[in-house]
XYZ file of C-alpha atoms in Angstrom:
652
model
C 27.271 108.657 72.307
C 30.670 109.260 70.607
C 31.303 106.969 67.720
C 34.058 104.372 67.881
C 37.238 104.810 65.791
C 37.759 102.263 63.087
C 40.978 100.251 63.695
C 42.626 100.776 60.124
C 43.410 104.543 60.409
C 45.016 103.825 63.764
C 47.372 101.146 62.244
C 48.034 103.465 59.388
C 49.028 106.214 61.757
C 51.480 103.926 63.577
C 52.972 102.872 60.405
C 53.446 106.380 59.169
C 54.833 107.684 62.476
C 57.088 104.758 62.692
C 58.586 105.389 59.142
C 58.941 109.030 59.800
C 60.812 108.294 63.185
C 63.041 105.862 61.313
C 63.732 108.477 58.621
C 64.482 111.291 61.048
C 67.024 109.001 63.023
C 68.651 108.141 59.712
C 68.895 111.963 58.863
C 70.457 112.537 62.353
C 72.840 109.832 61.710
C 74.001 111.096 58.408
C 74.429 114.453 59.774
C 76.552 113.223 62.610
C 78.706 111.115 60.147
C 79.004 114.012 57.604
C 80.291 116.376 60.382
C 83.144 114.063 60.841
C 85.911 115.383 63.137
C 84.352 118.980 63.398
C 82.406 117.668 66.599
C 85.522 116.017 68.057
C 88.575 117.950 67.399
C 87.557 121.339 68.927
C 87.248 119.648 72.323
C 90.510 117.804 71.821
C 89.101 114.399 71.078
C 90.121 112.413 68.027
C 87.619 111.163 65.507
C 86.481 107.644 66.393
C 85.458 107.045 62.781
C 82.110 106.808 60.972
C 81.051 103.480 62.267
C 81.262 104.565 66.043
C 79.758 108.069 65.244
C 76.968 106.519 63.207
C 76.121 103.930 66.151
C 76.232 106.507 68.749
C 73.803 108.833 66.677
C 71.278 106.069 65.775
C 71.192 104.736 69.352
C 70.804 108.263 70.851
C 67.992 108.947 68.378
C 66.348 105.662 69.387
C 66.663 106.368 73.198
C 65.098 109.817 72.799
C 62.037 108.556 70.755
C 61.805 105.250 72.961
C 61.824 107.161 76.215
C 59.435 109.786 74.985
C 56.858 107.499 73.607
C 56.982 105.171 76.854
C 56.594 108.117 79.310
C 54.007 109.776 77.065
C 52.058 106.594 76.780
C 51.947 106.237 80.622
C 50.783 109.967 81.009
C 48.170 109.474 78.274
C 46.802 106.243 80.067
C 46.937 107.564 83.615
C 45.849 111.134 83.187
C 44.580 111.982 79.910
C 42.255 108.912 79.190
C 38.896 109.316 81.100
C 38.584 106.488 83.662
C 35.159 105.793 84.558
C 33.440 103.186 86.625
C 34.380 100.984 89.565
C 37.838 100.115 87.948
C 38.891 103.685 87.273
C 42.030 103.242 89.522
C 42.932 100.134 87.421
C 45.708 100.511 84.925
C 47.252 98.292 82.379
C 44.513 95.548 82.806
C 43.486 95.823 79.139
C 46.934 95.791 77.500
C 46.690 99.652 77.350
C 50.447 99.757 78.428
C 51.795 97.375 75.765
C 52.960 100.262 73.611
C 54.758 101.666 76.747
C 56.529 98.210 76.949
C 57.578 98.229 73.374
C 58.882 101.749 73.444
C 60.598 101.145 76.873
C 62.307 98.047 75.425
C 63.721 100.362 72.727
C 64.919 102.827 75.311
C 66.494 100.217 77.449
C 68.231 98.393 74.751
C 69.479 101.555 73.278
C 70.831 102.941 76.430
C 72.349 99.542 77.380
C 74.270 99.506 73.937
C 75.284 103.347 74.556
C 77.179 102.256 77.657
C 79.731 100.527 75.359
C 79.251 102.745 72.275
C 79.648 106.210 74.035
C 82.314 105.129 76.219
C 84.399 104.770 73.032
C 82.753 107.628 71.166
C 83.346 110.158 73.994
C 86.957 109.089 74.349
C 87.554 109.411 70.505
C 88.202 105.790 70.101
C 86.495 103.371 67.644
C 84.143 100.673 69.035
C 86.743 98.058 67.934
C 89.016 99.263 70.657
C 86.800 97.986 73.440
C 88.076 94.463 72.478
C 91.337 95.389 74.100
C 91.729 94.023 77.672
C 90.641 96.470 80.346
C 89.804 99.105 77.600
C 86.000 99.414 78.386
C 86.683 99.579 82.200
C 89.223 102.484 81.645
C 87.044 104.371 79.222
C 83.991 103.878 81.613
C 85.809 105.879 84.146
C 87.386 108.475 81.770
C 83.933 110.110 81.072
C 80.671 110.619 82.881
C 78.455 109.879 79.807
C 78.673 105.992 79.807
C 78.033 106.056 83.568
C 75.041 108.038 82.997
C 73.734 105.555 80.415
C 74.056 102.816 83.048
C 71.627 104.773 85.083
C 69.254 105.534 82.213
C 69.355 101.756 81.261
C 68.683 100.675 84.709
C 65.585 103.118 85.024
C 64.317 102.083 81.618
C 64.416 98.196 82.402
C 62.828 98.802 85.545
C 59.917 100.844 83.800
C 59.619 97.923 81.301
C 58.990 95.535 84.131
C 56.543 97.837 85.859
C 54.688 98.326 82.629
C 54.272 94.670 82.228
C 53.078 94.111 85.928
C 51.219 97.205 86.621
C 47.496 96.903 87.550
C 46.731 99.945 89.730
C 47.182 103.740 89.341
C 49.569 103.814 92.246
C 52.488 102.522 90.137
C 52.320 105.880 88.077
C 54.351 107.784 90.756
C 57.174 105.448 90.879
C 57.266 105.097 87.094
C 57.315 108.717 86.435
C 60.119 109.242 89.127
C 62.211 106.540 87.335
C 61.491 108.115 84.146
C 62.601 111.568 85.259
C 65.880 110.173 86.526
C 66.408 108.057 83.282
C 65.907 111.032 80.860
C 67.946 113.420 82.808
C 70.937 111.402 83.752
C 72.605 111.596 80.371
C 71.646 115.409 79.913
C 73.015 116.745 83.167
C 76.515 115.348 82.615
C 77.093 116.760 79.128
C 76.531 120.244 77.671
C 75.171 121.714 80.877
C 77.864 120.326 83.349
C 80.550 122.965 83.188
C 81.263 126.415 82.358
C 80.262 130.099 83.579
C 76.474 130.337 84.377
C 75.993 126.409 83.925
C 73.991 126.668 87.185
C 71.378 128.578 85.146
C 71.719 126.041 82.174
C 71.547 122.908 84.257
C 68.520 124.032 86.089
C 66.612 125.003 82.849
C 67.668 121.647 81.264
C 66.410 119.636 84.498
C 63.072 121.566 84.068
C 62.732 121.659 80.347
C 63.910 118.117 79.446
C 61.111 116.318 81.170
C 58.666 118.653 79.677
C 59.938 118.208 76.380
C 59.978 114.413 76.518
C 56.543 114.284 77.820
C 55.293 116.725 75.207
C 56.819 114.537 72.406
C 55.396 111.354 73.865
C 51.977 112.586 74.215
C 51.912 113.817 70.833
C 53.129 110.516 69.376
C 50.862 108.415 71.592
C 47.783 110.379 70.888
C 48.491 109.829 67.000
C 49.366 106.257 67.421
C 46.964 105.064 70.044
C 43.774 107.301 70.030
C 41.042 107.164 72.578
C 38.562 104.351 72.101
C 35.694 107.244 71.756
C 36.539 109.747 69.166
C 36.256 113.447 70.218
C 35.884 112.553 73.946
C 35.479 116.175 75.398
C 37.410 115.340 78.589
C 40.343 113.837 76.996
C 40.414 116.524 74.475
C 40.370 119.477 77.197
C 43.017 117.600 79.353
C 45.250 116.975 76.349
C 45.043 120.496 75.146
C 45.715 122.113 78.605
C 48.595 119.474 78.995
C 50.235 120.113 75.683
C 50.069 123.920 76.151
C 51.623 123.825 79.476
C 54.419 121.463 78.541
C 55.221 123.419 75.410
C 55.374 126.689 77.270
C 57.742 125.030 79.971
C 60.027 123.537 77.227
C 60.324 126.800 75.266
C 60.934 128.989 78.305
C 63.503 126.398 79.641
C 65.144 126.340 76.091
C 65.509 130.115 76.130
C 67.704 129.889 79.248
C 69.663 127.017 77.746
C 70.123 128.945 74.590
C 71.396 131.979 76.464
C 73.807 129.807 78.536
C 75.082 127.687 75.513
C 75.549 130.694 73.033
C 77.776 132.450 75.460
C 77.024 135.885 73.789
C 76.968 134.519 70.148
C 73.910 135.222 67.928
C 71.723 132.003 67.976
C 71.508 131.667 64.238
C 75.189 132.034 63.834
C 76.016 128.691 65.384
C 74.671 125.056 64.719
C 73.623 124.607 68.390
C 71.589 127.903 68.179
C 69.993 126.960 64.900
C 68.962 123.466 66.029
C 67.396 124.923 69.370
C 65.588 127.468 67.062
C 64.205 124.439 64.995
C 63.508 122.332 67.957
C 61.322 125.264 69.600
C 59.538 125.986 66.326
C 58.424 122.436 66.285
C 57.229 122.571 69.809
C 55.305 125.728 69.283
C 53.697 124.103 66.098
C 52.539 121.143 68.301
C 50.986 123.699 70.749
C 49.366 125.588 68.053
C 48.023 122.544 66.391
C 46.261 121.236 69.454
C 45.092 124.655 70.322
C 43.655 125.966 67.056
C 43.364 123.250 64.650
C 39.890 122.832 63.130
C 40.601 119.536 61.257
C 41.014 117.078 64.102
C 41.763 114.268 61.751
C 44.949 115.913 60.615
C 46.077 117.301 63.985
C 47.695 113.850 65.222
C 49.610 113.752 62.080
C 50.910 117.394 62.378
C 51.797 116.946 66.037
C 53.528 113.668 65.784
C 55.551 114.770 62.900
C 56.468 118.038 64.659
C 57.462 116.118 67.732
C 59.736 113.629 65.965
C 61.327 116.546 64.000
C 62.142 118.116 67.359
C 63.509 115.041 68.549
C 66.005 114.985 65.578
C 67.011 118.389 66.287
C 67.564 117.562 69.955
C 69.639 114.308 68.965
C 71.935 116.312 66.676
C 72.482 119.183 68.993
C 73.382 116.792 71.722
C 76.626 115.766 69.771
C 77.753 119.282 68.857
C 80.043 121.233 71.249
C 78.156 124.627 71.992
C 80.049 127.820 72.076
C 80.212 128.122 75.948
C 82.678 125.086 75.887
C 85.510 127.421 74.669
C 84.990 130.338 77.198
C 87.927 130.805 79.827
C 86.641 129.603 83.009
C 87.741 129.693 86.553
C 87.744 126.701 88.932
C 84.746 127.938 90.993
C 82.893 128.772 87.682
C 83.461 124.907 86.615
C 81.934 123.782 89.995
C 79.415 126.406 90.806
C 78.808 128.417 87.596
C 79.898 131.721 89.257
C 82.853 133.058 91.140
C 83.210 133.328 95.019
C 86.257 135.541 95.300
C 84.399 138.275 97.568
C 84.440 137.384 101.314
C 80.933 136.231 102.585
C 80.208 138.913 105.168
C 76.956 139.116 106.936
C 75.852 141.901 104.466
C 76.949 139.925 101.503
C 75.021 136.887 102.611
C 71.805 138.863 102.629
C 72.371 140.955 99.575
C 74.328 138.804 97.037
C 71.600 137.035 95.518
C 71.809 134.536 92.558
C 68.388 132.940 91.696
C 68.430 129.172 92.007
C 65.928 128.721 88.882
C 65.126 125.120 90.083
C 63.735 126.246 93.575
C 62.377 129.483 92.330
C 60.171 127.733 89.932
C 59.222 124.955 92.662
C 58.482 127.620 95.116
C 56.310 129.969 92.620
C 54.368 126.790 91.523
C 53.725 125.586 95.061
C 52.571 128.773 96.448
C 50.499 129.763 93.310
C 48.677 126.224 93.451
C 48.106 126.742 97.290
C 46.701 130.287 96.889
C 44.483 129.241 94.043
C 43.071 126.269 96.204
C 42.690 128.673 99.132
C 40.684 131.223 97.067
C 38.601 128.460 95.556
C 37.753 127.123 99.060
C 36.823 130.600 100.221
C 34.612 131.426 97.279
C 32.654 128.263 97.880
C 31.975 129.373 101.541
C 34.164 126.990 103.243
C 36.637 128.078 105.945
C 40.371 127.513 105.853
C 42.616 128.988 108.470
C 44.611 131.929 107.191
C 47.575 130.958 109.503
C 47.947 127.732 107.291
C 48.239 129.856 104.280
C 50.861 132.037 105.929
C 52.771 128.960 107.151
C 53.069 127.520 103.723
C 54.011 130.872 102.068
C 56.668 131.452 104.651
C 57.982 127.900 104.262
C 58.558 128.276 100.675
C 60.115 131.810 101.195
C 62.535 130.192 103.564
C 63.594 127.658 101.069
C 63.708 130.140 98.133
C 65.755 132.571 100.451
C 68.132 129.741 101.512
C 68.887 128.551 97.871
C 68.955 132.013 96.127
C 70.487 134.371 98.619
C 74.057 134.590 99.519
C 73.710 131.640 101.940
C 72.972 129.440 98.787
C 75.795 131.251 96.877
C 78.540 130.374 99.495
C 77.121 127.126 100.541
C 79.484 125.172 98.198
C 82.629 127.082 99.337
C 82.214 127.068 102.958
C 81.429 124.321 105.201
C 79.903 126.552 108.004
C 77.751 128.402 105.526
C 76.675 125.070 104.119
C 75.563 123.879 107.582
C 73.550 127.044 108.147
C 71.920 126.346 104.637
C 71.223 122.827 105.597
C 69.495 123.773 108.816
C 67.233 126.155 106.916
C 66.217 123.708 104.113
C 66.048 120.686 106.173
C 64.721 122.144 109.593
C 62.942 125.606 109.397
C 61.373 125.435 106.011
C 59.905 121.987 106.073
C 58.574 122.652 109.603
C 56.418 125.673 108.210
C 55.381 123.614 105.288
C 53.675 120.673 107.138
C 51.767 123.297 109.074
C 50.183 124.392 105.884
C 48.190 121.147 105.344
C 48.551 121.379 101.715
C 47.161 117.778 100.873
C 44.047 118.317 103.024
C 43.534 121.781 101.179
C 43.919 120.141 97.858
C 41.363 117.386 98.609
C 38.818 119.752 100.056
C 39.283 122.294 97.069
C 38.940 119.816 94.292
C 35.595 118.133 93.440
C 35.069 114.471 94.019
C 33.618 112.856 90.825
C 30.981 110.175 90.750
C 31.810 106.504 90.204
C 30.784 106.674 86.669
C 32.559 109.928 85.783
C 36.229 110.358 84.644
C 38.691 110.368 87.440
C 40.040 113.978 88.166
C 42.441 115.638 90.501
C 40.660 114.682 93.638
C 40.904 110.972 92.743
C 44.642 111.318 91.721
C 45.521 113.001 94.987
C 43.426 110.309 97.129
C 45.113 107.474 95.022
C 48.690 108.738 95.754
C 47.929 109.344 99.559
C 46.528 105.786 99.987
C 49.012 104.130 97.783
C 51.651 101.589 99.046
C 54.291 104.040 97.870
C 52.889 106.626 100.430
C 52.705 104.123 103.195
C 56.227 103.091 102.568
C 57.854 106.728 102.646
C 55.919 107.454 105.856
C 56.912 104.407 107.743
C 58.124 105.705 111.000
C 61.320 103.672 110.827
C 62.098 104.743 107.355
C 61.417 108.396 108.130
C 63.558 108.361 111.150
C 66.498 106.688 109.486
C 66.478 109.017 106.374
C 66.164 112.052 108.624
C 68.948 111.317 111.083
C 71.234 108.897 109.164
C 71.438 111.287 106.118
C 73.650 113.630 108.148
C 76.122 110.667 108.938
C 76.040 109.177 105.479
C 76.305 112.403 103.605
C 78.962 114.205 105.513
C 81.206 111.235 106.738
C 81.651 109.645 103.416
C 83.033 110.824 100.132
C 79.315 111.517 99.082
C 79.516 115.119 100.338
C 82.593 115.937 98.290
C 80.982 114.489 95.414
C 77.892 116.295 95.680
C 79.688 119.648 95.744
C 81.604 118.838 92.331
C 78.276 118.904 90.127
C 75.462 121.245 89.962
C 72.925 118.429 89.726
C 74.283 116.551 92.644
C 73.866 119.440 94.987
C 70.392 120.172 93.693
C 69.524 116.623 94.295
C 71.020 116.962 97.854
C 69.048 120.007 98.365
C 65.769 118.463 97.417
C 66.686 115.501 99.662
C 67.178 117.954 102.654
C 63.590 119.562 101.898
C 61.780 116.134 101.414
C 63.359 114.374 104.490
C 62.513 117.300 106.556
C 58.910 117.386 105.251
C 58.309 113.666 105.907
C 59.715 113.929 109.503
C 57.898 116.889 110.556
C 54.756 115.695 108.711
C 54.877 112.474 110.629
C 55.549 114.469 113.974
C 53.255 117.553 113.835
C 51.839 117.536 110.400
C 48.207 118.696 109.833
C 47.464 116.291 106.957
C 46.064 112.871 107.568
C 48.919 110.559 106.767
C 48.567 106.762 105.537
C 50.435 105.844 108.581
C 49.412 107.682 111.818
C 51.590 107.637 115.017
C 50.060 108.087 118.485
C 51.169 111.362 120.153
C 53.293 109.197 122.575
C 55.086 107.676 119.523
C 55.637 111.112 117.903
C 57.215 112.522 121.117
C 59.383 109.326 121.362
C 60.488 109.830 117.714
C 61.466 113.472 118.328
C 63.121 112.848 121.643
C 65.179 109.925 120.058
C 66.174 112.166 117.131
C 67.774 115.077 119.295
C 70.760 112.999 120.665
C 71.675 112.116 117.249
C 71.726 115.755 115.930
C 73.826 116.817 118.977
C 76.256 113.848 118.568
C 76.635 114.711 114.805
C 77.508 118.307 115.660
C 79.955 117.028 118.298
C 81.771 114.736 115.947
C 82.001 117.483 113.380
C 83.464 119.868 115.918
C 86.007 117.321 117.252
C 86.854 115.508 114.018
C 90.702 115.467 113.128
C 90.431 115.766 109.559
C 88.920 118.095 107.407
C 85.594 117.196 105.569
C 86.120 117.733 101.694
C 89.476 119.050 102.338
C 90.689 118.137 98.912
C 87.554 120.085 97.151
C 87.962 123.312 99.297
C 91.680 123.455 98.628
C 91.049 122.868 94.940
C 88.464 125.676 94.804
C 90.882 127.809 96.689
C 88.612 130.763 97.917
C 90.885 133.612 98.830
C 89.096 134.252 101.984
C 89.044 130.770 103.202
C 92.187 130.731 105.490
C 91.519 128.059 107.907
C 89.392 124.983 106.951
C 89.582 123.384 110.287
C 88.110 126.385 112.033
C 85.461 126.838 109.363
C 84.487 123.120 110.075
C 84.534 123.693 113.831
C 81.935 126.636 113.260
C 79.836 124.482 111.108
C 79.733 121.835 113.715
C 78.646 124.331 116.178
C 75.812 125.451 113.770
C 74.563 121.986 113.392
C 74.512 121.381 117.057
C 72.738 124.578 117.983
C 70.403 124.966 114.923
C 69.500 121.412 114.842
C 68.294 121.291 118.452
C 66.246 124.419 118.620
C 63.725 123.471 115.899
C 63.204 120.009 117.506
C 62.568 121.982 120.829
C 59.947 123.934 119.139
C 58.579 120.847 117.633
C 58.191 119.162 121.053
C 56.325 122.190 122.483
C 53.969 122.167 119.341
C 53.412 118.408 119.778
C 52.507 118.881 123.535
C 50.009 121.637 122.517
C 48.387 119.567 119.803
C 48.298 116.563 122.345
C 46.515 118.701 125.024
C 44.083 120.039 122.601
C 43.100 116.755 121.233
C 42.525 115.372 125.018
C 40.451 118.599 125.550
C 38.395 118.013 122.559
C 37.848 114.371 123.221
C 36.901 114.998 126.934
C 34.413 117.601 125.734
C 32.869 115.158 123.241
C 32.790 112.377 125.697
C 30.878 114.835 128.372
C 28.372 115.700 125.711
C 27.704 112.033 124.865
C 27.378 111.370 128.653
C 24.987 114.302 129.226
C 22.929 113.188 126.197
C 22.910 109.427 127.435
C 24.762 108.219 124.477
C 27.632 106.844 126.427
C 27.074 103.450 127.967
C 30.805 102.658 128.891
C 30.067 102.862 132.425
C 26.951 100.881 132.452
C 28.799 98.224 130.445
C 31.618 98.265 133.094
C 29.135 98.029 135.943
C 27.571 95.066 134.167
C 30.947 93.479 133.780
C 31.749 93.699 137.430
C 28.191 92.383 138.547
C 28.777 89.424 136.314
C 32.228 88.798 137.704
C 30.741 88.901 141.364
C 28.008 86.700 140.513
C 30.551 84.193 138.999
C 32.485 84.380 142.228
C 29.610 83.607 144.500
C 28.752 80.493 142.485
C 32.204 79.333 142.667
C 32.262 79.781 146.470
C 28.814 77.715 146.565
């Protein structure tokens, strides 16, 4: 049996890590104050003074550490710590999420304070200027950063409440999604927001920031709150693999970010490059210490120290303008990250590729995991239809092709091309994905653990699919409203124009297209067993009800008097875009025609599935009748006889 850890070393580690964290935040603050106007004047912002600069640096360092430890503790408790026995899906019932609550409070308070502090700091005004009537409201709308801190603070407070109330593993999904939004919101509106190639830098930050935050959080959490059993092989193995994966993801993403932000400069010649190098040296040290260290007593101290040092580098670099800020850019480059001066001919739509890193990574990971599960199932001797593998791979190829080909490149500059892109990512791609039956494959390919063993991937997938969250997102009314209503909400409100202005916004819209389509088609003709099953008649009714809404949307777009997102398209000023009204008319026709065709295919597929199920049930019923296992007719005859007897008695 593994021996229990004494409590004193754990408390000693917590005190040491806390002191080191406070010291590094102090160092970041001193550096920020010492640099003075060097971080403000190049971007034409006046120096707000040492007090405002220092407050902003302290709070940002606290937010980085607080969010990392909060989410890292959640991951440690939910995924890394062995969960055995009948209550292995319970979480937080023994006070194990108390550290997440405390770290979340630091995050929430810091992000809330930054709403005011960074409103002044980003505008080059001292904090005292907020006392002027209407100053804070004006500064709030003058910069994106304070609005991003509102989102981050809201997510942090929600996570604190969830951490207090959580009793089941199901809550992990919602918590990590909130955490993802909370840590990314201030990142995507700052250094990776504008400039040439910012689409690459933004995607790399979207992928690398959560990986870095979780890596830091897990390192600090394992140092401060080790497992109850020393040297548990399951936790050690999971933590080692998780650390290496997160470190590799963070480093690879930072390579892209460094290339983007340096804009041709040698990394060590600029403060931003030197800080990125220092951060990644610390990240590699964490991975190396977990992978090769022979002294397990010192490993937690080394990894926690390296993690906090990496956070310090990040907090400092967050405030320094990178070299790409000072490159000459066009309007299209500011919005998209690249130029769209050449006319989008059919040949160019097929050949003018620009890789969308986010969807390329999602597609590659999804296909690799599916193929690995498929191969594992086949090696075990179980059968899995090859057609489902083909459908899954083709679905992701469609999504990758739409987002990375010329279709994705010109989707932001032309409404008609955007509608073709929308149909591909919302209709065709998800339709193929649901035919792959990925959840069923993963459940069959993973091994169920015994009740007394630690929960593994099989139990995690089962917990998600059986959770209240899954039942909610697969509610037929919710799926129908999201699928159909998103067309009207997105395109007939200012939301569409806003989504075109920012790379993170249209990436979020693309994710929404894929997820909404996957939920809709999964409920209609999906292979996987869902937490909410609809009878075939209900599925057919849902599909038929959606068809007129799609057709009506296309007609509304074609007959609309005004041009959707006219101000944005005129501001981009693509030289080949001569007639915005005609382009919108073509887009409405694409939405009408391309939206109806997949739904007709779905209706045909549903009818075939329905007929096959009836045939299967009929054959099963005939076999039971031939074997004498079905007594429904005898029961029915007995019922008729009893009714006849009762009628005779009443007549007498």
